[in-house]
Short mmCIF file of N, CA and C in Angstrom, two decimals:
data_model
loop_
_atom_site.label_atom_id
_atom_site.label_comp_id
_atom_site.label_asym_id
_atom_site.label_seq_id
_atom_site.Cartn_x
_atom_site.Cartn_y
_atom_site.Cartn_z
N UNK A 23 5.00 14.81 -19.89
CA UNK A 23 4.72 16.11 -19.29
C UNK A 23 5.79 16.41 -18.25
N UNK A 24 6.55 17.36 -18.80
CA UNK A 24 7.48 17.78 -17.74
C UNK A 24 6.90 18.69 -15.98
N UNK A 25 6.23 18.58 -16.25
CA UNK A 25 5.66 19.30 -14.60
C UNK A 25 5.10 18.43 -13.74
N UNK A 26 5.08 16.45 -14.28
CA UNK A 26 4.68 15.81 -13.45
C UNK A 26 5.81 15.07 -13.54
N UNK A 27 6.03 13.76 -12.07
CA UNK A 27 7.40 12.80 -11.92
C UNK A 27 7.99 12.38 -13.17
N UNK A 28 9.41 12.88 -13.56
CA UNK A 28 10.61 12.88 -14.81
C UNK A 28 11.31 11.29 -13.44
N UNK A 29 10.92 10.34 -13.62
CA UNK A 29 11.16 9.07 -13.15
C UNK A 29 11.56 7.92 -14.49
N UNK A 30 12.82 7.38 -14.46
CA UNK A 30 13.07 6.45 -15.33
C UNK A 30 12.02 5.73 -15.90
N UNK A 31 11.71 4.98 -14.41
CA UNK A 31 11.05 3.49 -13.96
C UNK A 31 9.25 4.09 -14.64
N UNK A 32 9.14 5.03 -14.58
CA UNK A 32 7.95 5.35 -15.18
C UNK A 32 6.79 5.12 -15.93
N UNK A 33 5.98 4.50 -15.86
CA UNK A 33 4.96 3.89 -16.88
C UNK A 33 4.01 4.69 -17.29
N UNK A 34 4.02 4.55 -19.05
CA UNK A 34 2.48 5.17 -19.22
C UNK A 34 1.50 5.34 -18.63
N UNK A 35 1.17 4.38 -17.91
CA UNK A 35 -0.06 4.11 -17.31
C UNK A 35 0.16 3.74 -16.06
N UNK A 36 -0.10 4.49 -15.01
CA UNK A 36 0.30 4.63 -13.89
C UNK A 36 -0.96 4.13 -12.91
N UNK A 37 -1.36 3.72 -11.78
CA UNK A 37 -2.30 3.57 -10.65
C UNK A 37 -1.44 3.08 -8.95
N UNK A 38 -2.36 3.30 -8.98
CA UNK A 38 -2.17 2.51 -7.23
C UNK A 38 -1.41 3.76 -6.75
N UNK A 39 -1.19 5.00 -6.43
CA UNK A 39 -0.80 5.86 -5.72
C UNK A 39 -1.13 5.73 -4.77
N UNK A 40 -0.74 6.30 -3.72
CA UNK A 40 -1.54 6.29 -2.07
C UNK A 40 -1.40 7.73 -2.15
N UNK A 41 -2.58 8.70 -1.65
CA UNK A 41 -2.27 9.68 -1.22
C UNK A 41 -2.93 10.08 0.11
N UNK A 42 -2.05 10.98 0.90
CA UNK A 42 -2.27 11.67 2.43
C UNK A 42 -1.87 13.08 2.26
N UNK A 43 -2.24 13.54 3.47
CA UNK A 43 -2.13 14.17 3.69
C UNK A 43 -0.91 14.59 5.14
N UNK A 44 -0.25 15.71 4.91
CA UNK A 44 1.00 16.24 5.93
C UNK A 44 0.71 17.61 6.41
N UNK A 45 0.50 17.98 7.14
CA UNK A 45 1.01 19.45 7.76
C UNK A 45 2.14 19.94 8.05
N UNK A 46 2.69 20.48 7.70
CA UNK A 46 4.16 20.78 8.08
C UNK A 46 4.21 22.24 8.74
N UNK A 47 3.17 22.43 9.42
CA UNK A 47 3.22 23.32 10.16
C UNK A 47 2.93 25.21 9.75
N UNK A 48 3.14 24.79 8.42
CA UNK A 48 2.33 25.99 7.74
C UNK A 48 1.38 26.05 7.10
N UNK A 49 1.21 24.74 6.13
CA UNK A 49 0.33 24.61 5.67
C UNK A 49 0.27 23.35 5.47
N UNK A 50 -1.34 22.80 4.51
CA UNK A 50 -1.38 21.11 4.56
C UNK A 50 -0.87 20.78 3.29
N UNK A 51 -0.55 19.28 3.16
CA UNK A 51 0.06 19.14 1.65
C UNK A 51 -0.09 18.25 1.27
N UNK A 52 -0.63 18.08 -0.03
CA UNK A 52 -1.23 16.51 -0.56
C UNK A 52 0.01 15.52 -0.93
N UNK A 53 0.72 14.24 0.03
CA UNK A 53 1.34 13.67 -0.82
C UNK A 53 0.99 12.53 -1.09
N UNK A 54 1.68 11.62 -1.72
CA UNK A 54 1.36 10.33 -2.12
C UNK A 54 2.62 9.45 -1.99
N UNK A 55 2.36 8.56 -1.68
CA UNK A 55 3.60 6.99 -1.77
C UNK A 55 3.13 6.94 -3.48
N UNK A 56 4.24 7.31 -4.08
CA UNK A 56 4.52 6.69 -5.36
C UNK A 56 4.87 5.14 -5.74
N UNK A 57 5.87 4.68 -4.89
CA UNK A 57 6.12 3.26 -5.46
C UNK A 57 6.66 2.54 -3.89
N UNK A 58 6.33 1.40 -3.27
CA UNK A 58 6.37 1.03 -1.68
C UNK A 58 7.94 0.25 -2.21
N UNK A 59 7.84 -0.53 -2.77
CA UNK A 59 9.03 -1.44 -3.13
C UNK A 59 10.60 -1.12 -2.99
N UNK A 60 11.12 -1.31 -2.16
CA UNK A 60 12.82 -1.09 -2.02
C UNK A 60 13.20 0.17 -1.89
N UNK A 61 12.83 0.59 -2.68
CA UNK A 61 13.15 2.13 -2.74
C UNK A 61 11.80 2.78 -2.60
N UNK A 62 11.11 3.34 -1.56
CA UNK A 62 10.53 3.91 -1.79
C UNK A 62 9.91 5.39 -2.37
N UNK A 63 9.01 6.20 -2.74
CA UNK A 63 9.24 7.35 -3.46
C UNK A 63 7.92 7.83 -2.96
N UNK A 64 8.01 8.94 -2.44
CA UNK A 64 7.00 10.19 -1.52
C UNK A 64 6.93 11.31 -2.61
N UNK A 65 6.10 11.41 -2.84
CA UNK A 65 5.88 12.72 -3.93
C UNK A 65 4.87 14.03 -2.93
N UNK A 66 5.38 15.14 -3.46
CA UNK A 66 4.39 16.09 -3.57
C UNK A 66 3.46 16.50 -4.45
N UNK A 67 1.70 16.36 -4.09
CA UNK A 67 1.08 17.05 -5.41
C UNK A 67 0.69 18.20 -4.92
N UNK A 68 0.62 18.89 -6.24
CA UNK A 68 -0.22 20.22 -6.02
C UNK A 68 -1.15 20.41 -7.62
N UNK A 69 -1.60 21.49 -7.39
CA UNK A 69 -2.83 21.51 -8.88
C UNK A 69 -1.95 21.59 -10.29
N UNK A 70 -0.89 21.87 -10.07
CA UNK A 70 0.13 21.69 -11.34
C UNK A 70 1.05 20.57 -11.84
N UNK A 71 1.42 19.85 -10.39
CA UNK A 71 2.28 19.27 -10.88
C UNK A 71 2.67 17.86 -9.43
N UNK A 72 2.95 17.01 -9.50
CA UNK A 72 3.56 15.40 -8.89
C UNK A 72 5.17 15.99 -9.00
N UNK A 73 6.29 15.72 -7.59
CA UNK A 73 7.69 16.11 -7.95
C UNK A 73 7.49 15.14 -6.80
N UNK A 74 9.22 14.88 -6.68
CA UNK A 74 9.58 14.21 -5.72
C UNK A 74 9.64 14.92 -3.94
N UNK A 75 9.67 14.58 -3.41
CA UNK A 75 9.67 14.98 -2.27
C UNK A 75 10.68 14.04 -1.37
N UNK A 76 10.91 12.82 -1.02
CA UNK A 76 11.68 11.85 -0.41
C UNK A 76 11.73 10.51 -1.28
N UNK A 77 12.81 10.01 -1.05
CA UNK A 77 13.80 8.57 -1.57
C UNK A 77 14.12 8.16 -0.80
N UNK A 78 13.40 7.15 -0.25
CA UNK A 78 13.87 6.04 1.55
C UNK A 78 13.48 4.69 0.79
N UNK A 79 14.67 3.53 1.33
CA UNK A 79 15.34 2.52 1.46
C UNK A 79 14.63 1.61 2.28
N UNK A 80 13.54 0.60 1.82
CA UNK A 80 13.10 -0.10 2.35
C UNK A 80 13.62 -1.42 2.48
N UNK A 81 13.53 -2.33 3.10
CA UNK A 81 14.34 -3.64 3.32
C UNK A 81 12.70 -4.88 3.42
N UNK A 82 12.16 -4.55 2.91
CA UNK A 82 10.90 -5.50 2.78
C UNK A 82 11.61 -7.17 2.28
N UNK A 83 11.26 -8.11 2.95
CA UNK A 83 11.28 -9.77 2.69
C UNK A 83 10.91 -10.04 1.58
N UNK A 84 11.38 -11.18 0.93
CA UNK A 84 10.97 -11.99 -0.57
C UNK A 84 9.57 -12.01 -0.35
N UNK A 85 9.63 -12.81 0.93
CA UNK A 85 8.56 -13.37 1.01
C UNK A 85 7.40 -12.74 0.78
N UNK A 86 7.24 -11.15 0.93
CA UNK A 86 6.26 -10.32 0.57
C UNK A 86 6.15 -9.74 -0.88
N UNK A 87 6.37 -10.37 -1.57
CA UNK A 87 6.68 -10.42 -3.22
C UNK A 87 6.76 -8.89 -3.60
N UNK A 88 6.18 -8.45 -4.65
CA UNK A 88 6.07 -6.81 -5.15
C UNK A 88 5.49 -6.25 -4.19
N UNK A 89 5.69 -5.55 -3.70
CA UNK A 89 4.64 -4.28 -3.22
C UNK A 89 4.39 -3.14 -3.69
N UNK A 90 3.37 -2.97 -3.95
CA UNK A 90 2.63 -2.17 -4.01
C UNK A 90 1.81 -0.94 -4.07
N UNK A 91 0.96 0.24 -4.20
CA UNK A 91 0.25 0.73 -3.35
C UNK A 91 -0.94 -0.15 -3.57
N UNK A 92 -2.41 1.01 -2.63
CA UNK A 92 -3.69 0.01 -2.41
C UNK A 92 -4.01 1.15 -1.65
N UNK A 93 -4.73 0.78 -0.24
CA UNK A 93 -5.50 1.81 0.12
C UNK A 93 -4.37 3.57 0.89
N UNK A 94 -4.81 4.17 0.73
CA UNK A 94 -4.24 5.57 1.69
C UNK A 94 -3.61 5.77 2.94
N UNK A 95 -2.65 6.08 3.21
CA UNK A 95 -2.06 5.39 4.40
C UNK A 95 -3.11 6.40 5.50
N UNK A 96 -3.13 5.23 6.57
CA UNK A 96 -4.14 5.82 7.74
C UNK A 96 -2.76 6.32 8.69
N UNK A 97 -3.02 7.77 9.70
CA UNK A 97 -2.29 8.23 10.95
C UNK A 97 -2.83 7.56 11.81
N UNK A 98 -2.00 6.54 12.29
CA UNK A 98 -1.82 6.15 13.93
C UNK A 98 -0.60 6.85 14.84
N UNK A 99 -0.67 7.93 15.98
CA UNK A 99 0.41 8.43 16.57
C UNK A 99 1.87 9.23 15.87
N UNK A 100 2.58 8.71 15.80
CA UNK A 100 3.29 9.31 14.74
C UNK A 100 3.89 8.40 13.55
N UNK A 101 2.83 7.35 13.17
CA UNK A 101 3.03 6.57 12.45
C UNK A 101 2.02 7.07 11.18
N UNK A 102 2.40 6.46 9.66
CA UNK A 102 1.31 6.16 8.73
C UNK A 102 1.24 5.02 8.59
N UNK A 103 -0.12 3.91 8.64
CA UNK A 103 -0.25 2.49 8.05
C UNK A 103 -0.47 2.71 7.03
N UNK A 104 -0.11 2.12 6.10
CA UNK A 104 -0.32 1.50 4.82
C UNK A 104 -0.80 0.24 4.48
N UNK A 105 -1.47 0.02 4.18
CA UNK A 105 -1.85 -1.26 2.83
C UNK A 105 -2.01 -0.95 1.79
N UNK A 106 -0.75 -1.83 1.11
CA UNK A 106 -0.88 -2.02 -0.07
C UNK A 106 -1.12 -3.18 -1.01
N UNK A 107 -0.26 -3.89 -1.51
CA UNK A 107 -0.94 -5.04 -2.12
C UNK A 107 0.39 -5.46 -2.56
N UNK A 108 0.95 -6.91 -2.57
CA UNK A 108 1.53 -7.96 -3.04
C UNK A 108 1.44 -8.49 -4.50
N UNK A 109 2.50 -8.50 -5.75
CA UNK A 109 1.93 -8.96 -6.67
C UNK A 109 3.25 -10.38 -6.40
N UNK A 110 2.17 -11.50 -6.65
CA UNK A 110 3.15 -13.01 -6.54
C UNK A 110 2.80 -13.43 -8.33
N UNK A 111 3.91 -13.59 -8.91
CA UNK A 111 3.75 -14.83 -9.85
C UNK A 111 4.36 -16.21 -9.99
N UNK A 112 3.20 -16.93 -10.39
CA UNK A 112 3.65 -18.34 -10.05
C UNK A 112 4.25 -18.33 -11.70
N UNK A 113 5.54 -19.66 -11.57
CA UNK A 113 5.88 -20.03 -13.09
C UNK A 113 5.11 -20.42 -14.25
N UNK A 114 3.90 -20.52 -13.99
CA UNK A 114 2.82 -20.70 -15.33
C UNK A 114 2.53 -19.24 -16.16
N UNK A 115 2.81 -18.46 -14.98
CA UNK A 115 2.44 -17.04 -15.61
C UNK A 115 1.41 -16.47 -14.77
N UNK A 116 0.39 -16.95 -13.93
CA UNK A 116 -0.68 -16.64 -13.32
C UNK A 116 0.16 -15.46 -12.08
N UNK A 117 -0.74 -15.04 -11.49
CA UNK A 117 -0.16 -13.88 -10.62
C UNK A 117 -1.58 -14.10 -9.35
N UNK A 118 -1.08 -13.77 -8.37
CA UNK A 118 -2.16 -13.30 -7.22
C UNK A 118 -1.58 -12.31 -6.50
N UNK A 119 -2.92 -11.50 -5.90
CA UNK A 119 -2.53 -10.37 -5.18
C UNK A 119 -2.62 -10.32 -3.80
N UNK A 120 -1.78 -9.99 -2.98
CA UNK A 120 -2.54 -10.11 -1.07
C UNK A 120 -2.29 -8.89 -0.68
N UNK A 121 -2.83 -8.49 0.29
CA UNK A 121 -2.68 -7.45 0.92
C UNK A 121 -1.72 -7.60 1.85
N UNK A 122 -0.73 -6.59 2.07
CA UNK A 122 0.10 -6.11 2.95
C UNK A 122 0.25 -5.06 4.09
N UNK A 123 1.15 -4.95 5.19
CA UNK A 123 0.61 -3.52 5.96
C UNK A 123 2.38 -3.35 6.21
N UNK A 124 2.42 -2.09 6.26
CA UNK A 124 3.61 -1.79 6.90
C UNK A 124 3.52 -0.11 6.89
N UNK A 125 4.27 0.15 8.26
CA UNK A 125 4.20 1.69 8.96
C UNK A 125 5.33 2.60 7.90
N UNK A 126 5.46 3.89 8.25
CA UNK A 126 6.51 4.92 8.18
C UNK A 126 5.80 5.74 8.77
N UNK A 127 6.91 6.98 9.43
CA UNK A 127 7.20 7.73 9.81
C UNK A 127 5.93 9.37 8.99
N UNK A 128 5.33 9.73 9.87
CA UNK A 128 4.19 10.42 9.32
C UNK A 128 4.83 12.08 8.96
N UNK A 129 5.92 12.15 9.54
CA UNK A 129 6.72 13.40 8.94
C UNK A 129 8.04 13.12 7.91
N UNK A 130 8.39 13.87 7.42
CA UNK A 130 9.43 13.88 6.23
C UNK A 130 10.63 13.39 7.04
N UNK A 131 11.82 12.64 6.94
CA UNK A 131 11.35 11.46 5.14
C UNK A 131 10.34 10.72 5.08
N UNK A 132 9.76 10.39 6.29
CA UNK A 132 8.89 8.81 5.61
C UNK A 132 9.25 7.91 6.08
N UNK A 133 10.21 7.79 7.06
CA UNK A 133 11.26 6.58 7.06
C UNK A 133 10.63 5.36 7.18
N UNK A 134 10.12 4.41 6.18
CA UNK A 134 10.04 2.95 7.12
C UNK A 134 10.18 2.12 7.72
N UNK A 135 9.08 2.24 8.87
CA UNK A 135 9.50 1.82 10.57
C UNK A 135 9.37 0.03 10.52
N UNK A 136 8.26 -0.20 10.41
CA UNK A 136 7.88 -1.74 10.70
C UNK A 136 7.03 -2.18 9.31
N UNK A 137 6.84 -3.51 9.37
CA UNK A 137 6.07 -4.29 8.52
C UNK A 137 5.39 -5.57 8.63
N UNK A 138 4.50 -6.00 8.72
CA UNK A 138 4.39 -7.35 8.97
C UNK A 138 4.55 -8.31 8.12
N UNK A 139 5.17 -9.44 8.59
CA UNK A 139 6.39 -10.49 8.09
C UNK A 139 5.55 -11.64 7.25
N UNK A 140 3.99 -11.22 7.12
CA UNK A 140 3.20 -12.05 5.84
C UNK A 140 2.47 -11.02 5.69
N UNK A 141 1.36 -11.98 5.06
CA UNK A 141 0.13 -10.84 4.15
C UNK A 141 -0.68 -10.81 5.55
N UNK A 142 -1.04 -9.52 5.27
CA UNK A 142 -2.16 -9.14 5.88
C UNK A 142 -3.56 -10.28 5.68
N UNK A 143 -3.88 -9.99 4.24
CA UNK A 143 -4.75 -10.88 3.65
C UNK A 143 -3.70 -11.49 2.78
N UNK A 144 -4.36 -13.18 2.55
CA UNK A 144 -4.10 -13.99 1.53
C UNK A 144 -5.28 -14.52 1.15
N UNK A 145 -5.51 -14.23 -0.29
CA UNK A 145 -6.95 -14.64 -0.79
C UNK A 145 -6.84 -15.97 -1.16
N UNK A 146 -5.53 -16.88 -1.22
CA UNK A 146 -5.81 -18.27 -1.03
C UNK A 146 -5.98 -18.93 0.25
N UNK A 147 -5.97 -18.59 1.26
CA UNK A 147 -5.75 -19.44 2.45
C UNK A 147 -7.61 -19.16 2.64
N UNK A 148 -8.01 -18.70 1.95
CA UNK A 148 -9.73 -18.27 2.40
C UNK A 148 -10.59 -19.63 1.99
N UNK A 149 -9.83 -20.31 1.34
CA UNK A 149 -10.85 -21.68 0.61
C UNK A 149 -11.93 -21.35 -0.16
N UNK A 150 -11.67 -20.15 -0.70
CA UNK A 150 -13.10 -19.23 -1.75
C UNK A 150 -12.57 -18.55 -2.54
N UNK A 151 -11.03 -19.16 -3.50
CA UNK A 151 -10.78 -17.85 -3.92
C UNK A 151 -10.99 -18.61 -5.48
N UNK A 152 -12.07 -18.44 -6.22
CA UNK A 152 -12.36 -18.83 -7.77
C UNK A 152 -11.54 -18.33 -8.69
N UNK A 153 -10.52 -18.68 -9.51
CA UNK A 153 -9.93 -18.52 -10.32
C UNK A 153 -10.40 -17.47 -11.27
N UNK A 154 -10.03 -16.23 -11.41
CA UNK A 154 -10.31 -15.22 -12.30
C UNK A 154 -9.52 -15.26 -13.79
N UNK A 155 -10.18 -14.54 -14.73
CA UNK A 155 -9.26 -14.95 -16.14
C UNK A 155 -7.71 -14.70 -16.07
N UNK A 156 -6.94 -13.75 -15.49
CA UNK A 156 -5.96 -13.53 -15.75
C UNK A 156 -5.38 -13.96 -13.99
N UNK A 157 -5.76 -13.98 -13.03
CA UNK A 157 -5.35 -13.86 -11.67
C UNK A 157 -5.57 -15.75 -11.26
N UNK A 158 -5.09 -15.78 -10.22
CA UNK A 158 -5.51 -17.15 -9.52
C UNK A 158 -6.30 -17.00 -8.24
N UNK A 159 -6.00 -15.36 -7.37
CA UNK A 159 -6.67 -14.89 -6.44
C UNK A 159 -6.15 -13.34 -5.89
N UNK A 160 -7.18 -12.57 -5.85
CA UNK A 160 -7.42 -11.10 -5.94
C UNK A 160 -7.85 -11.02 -4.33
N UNK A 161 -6.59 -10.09 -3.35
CA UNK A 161 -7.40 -9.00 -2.33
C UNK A 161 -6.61 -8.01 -2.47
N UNK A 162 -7.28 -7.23 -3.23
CA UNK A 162 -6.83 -5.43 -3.70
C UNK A 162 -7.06 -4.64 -2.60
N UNK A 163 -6.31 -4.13 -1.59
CA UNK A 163 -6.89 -3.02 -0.68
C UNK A 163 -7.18 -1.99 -1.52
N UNK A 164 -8.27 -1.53 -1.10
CA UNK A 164 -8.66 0.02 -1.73
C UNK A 164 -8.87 1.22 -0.63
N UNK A 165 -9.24 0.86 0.82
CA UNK A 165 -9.44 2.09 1.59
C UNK A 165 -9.02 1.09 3.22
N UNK A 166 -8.61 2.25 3.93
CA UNK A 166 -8.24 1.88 5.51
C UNK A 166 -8.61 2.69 6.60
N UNK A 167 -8.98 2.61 7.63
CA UNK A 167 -9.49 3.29 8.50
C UNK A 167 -9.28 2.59 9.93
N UNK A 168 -9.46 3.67 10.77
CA UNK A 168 -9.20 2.77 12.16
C UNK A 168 -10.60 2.87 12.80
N UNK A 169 -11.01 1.88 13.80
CA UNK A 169 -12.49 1.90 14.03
C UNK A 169 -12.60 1.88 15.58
N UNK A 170 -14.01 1.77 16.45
CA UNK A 170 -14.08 2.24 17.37
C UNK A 170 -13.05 3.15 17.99
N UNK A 171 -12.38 3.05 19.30
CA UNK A 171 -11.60 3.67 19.94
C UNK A 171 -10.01 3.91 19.04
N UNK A 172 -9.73 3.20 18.41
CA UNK A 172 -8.61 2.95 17.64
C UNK A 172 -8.32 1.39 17.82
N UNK A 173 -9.05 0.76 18.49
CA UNK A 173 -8.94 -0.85 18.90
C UNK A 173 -8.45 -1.84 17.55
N UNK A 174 -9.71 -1.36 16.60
CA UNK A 174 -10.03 -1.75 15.24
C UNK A 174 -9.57 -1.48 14.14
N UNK A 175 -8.55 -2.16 13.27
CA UNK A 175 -7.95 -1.56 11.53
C UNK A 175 -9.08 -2.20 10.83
N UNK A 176 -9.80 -1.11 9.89
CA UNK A 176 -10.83 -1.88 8.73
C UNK A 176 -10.10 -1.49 7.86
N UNK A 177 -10.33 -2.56 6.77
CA UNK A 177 -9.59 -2.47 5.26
C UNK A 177 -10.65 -2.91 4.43
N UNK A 178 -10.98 -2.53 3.30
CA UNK A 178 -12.16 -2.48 2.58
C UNK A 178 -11.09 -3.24 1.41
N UNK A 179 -11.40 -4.37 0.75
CA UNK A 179 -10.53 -5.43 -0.27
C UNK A 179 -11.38 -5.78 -1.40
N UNK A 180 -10.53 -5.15 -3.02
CA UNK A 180 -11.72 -5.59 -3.51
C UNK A 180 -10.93 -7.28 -3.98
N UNK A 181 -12.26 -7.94 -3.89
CA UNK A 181 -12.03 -9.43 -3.97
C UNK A 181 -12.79 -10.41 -5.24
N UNK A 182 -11.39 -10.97 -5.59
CA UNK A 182 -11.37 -11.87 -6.49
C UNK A 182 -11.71 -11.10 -7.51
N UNK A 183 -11.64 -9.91 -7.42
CA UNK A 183 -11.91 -8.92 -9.12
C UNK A 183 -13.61 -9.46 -9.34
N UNK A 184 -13.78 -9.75 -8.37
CA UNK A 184 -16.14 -9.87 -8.04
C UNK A 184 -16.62 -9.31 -7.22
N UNK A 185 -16.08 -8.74 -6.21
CA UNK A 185 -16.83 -8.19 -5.09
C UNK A 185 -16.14 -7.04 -4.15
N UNK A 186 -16.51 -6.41 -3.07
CA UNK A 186 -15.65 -5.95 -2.26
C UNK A 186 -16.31 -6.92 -0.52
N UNK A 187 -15.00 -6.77 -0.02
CA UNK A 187 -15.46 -6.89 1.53
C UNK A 187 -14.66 -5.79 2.07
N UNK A 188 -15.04 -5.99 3.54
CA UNK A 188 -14.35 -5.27 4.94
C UNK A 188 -14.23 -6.31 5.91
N UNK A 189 -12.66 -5.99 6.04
CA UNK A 189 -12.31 -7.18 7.32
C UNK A 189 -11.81 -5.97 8.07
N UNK A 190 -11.91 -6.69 9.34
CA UNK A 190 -11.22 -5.71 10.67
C UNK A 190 -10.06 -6.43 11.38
N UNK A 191 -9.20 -5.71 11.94
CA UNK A 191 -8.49 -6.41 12.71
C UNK A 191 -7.91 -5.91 14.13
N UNK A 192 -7.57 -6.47 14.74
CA UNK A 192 -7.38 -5.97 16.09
C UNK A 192 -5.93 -5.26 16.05
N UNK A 193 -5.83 -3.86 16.77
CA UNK A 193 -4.79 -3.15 16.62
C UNK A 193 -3.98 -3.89 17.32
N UNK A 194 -3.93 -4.07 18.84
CA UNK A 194 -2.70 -4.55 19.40
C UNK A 194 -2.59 -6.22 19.07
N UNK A 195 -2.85 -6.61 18.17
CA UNK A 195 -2.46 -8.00 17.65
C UNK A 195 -1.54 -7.85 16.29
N UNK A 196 -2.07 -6.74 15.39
CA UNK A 196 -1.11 -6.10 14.36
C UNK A 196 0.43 -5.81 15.50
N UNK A 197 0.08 -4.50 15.76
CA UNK A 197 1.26 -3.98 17.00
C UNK A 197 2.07 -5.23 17.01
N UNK A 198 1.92 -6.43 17.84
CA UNK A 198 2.35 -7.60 18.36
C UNK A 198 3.38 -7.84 16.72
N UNK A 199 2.94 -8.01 15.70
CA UNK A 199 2.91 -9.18 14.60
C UNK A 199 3.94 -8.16 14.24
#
């Protein structure tokens, strides 16, 4: 369909978008983080059509394997958080997923500001993570929010591909990390 993203890298079957919302001062505008990884890609939607909107240059660590999307990026100040999700594969073929967080810039481009230098979540370091058929261990962010005063990041994870939780975390200890 030519009226939605004409992207090489493109897959039939597409998920994990993040979408927010922007004001740009005239009006509001639905976009989405298309793809977090190296290059990142900011789209505009509207009822017709997904186009590009920004192409920013991320410098994300090995160590944070694929990234992702996962849950919607939350506005803190003039930041967006994001979590998204980590895909690791080990050489057997097995794969696990962790959650990740890292900021940009809440007006156009997007620029990405910070990131933290591990997973947010790692569903192995939990000592509960049961081997699923295709995975070795699953924390999918799906939604983010900030809680009481803004003290609090909740991330809602669905886990091990069996359940969901909500973990919280302390803002100025993220900030710090």
């Amino acid at each position: 369909d030519t009226r939605v993203v004409g992207y090489a890298g493109r897959r039939s079957w597409e998920k994990n978008w993040q979408f927010f919302g922007w004001d740009d001062g005239i009006q509001d505008r639905l976009m989405a983080v298309y793809q977090s990884s190296q290059e990142g890609l900011i789209l505009e939607v509207d009822d017709t059509a997904a186009r590009f909107a920004c192409r920013v240059r991320a410098e994300w660590p090995d160590n944070l394997g694929l990234i992702r999307g996962g849950a919607s990026p939350v506005r803190r100040g003039d930041e967006l958080w994001s979590v998204g999700h980590s895909v690791y594969r080990a050489t057997d073929g097995r794969q696990w997923y962790s959650a990740t967080l890292h900021t940009f810039d809440a007006a156009p481009p997007f620029t990405p500001r910070r990131y933290l230098p591990f997973p947010l979540v790692d569903p192995r370091s939990e000592g509960r993570a049961p081997k699923t058929l295709l995975n070795e261990a699953v924390a999918f962010p799906c939604g983010a929010f900030f809680a009481g005063d803004g003290d609090r990041f909740a991330v809602s994870l669905g886990w091990h591909d069996r359940w969901c939780e909500v973990w919280e975390f302390d803002t100025d200890t993220l900030d710090a990390a």
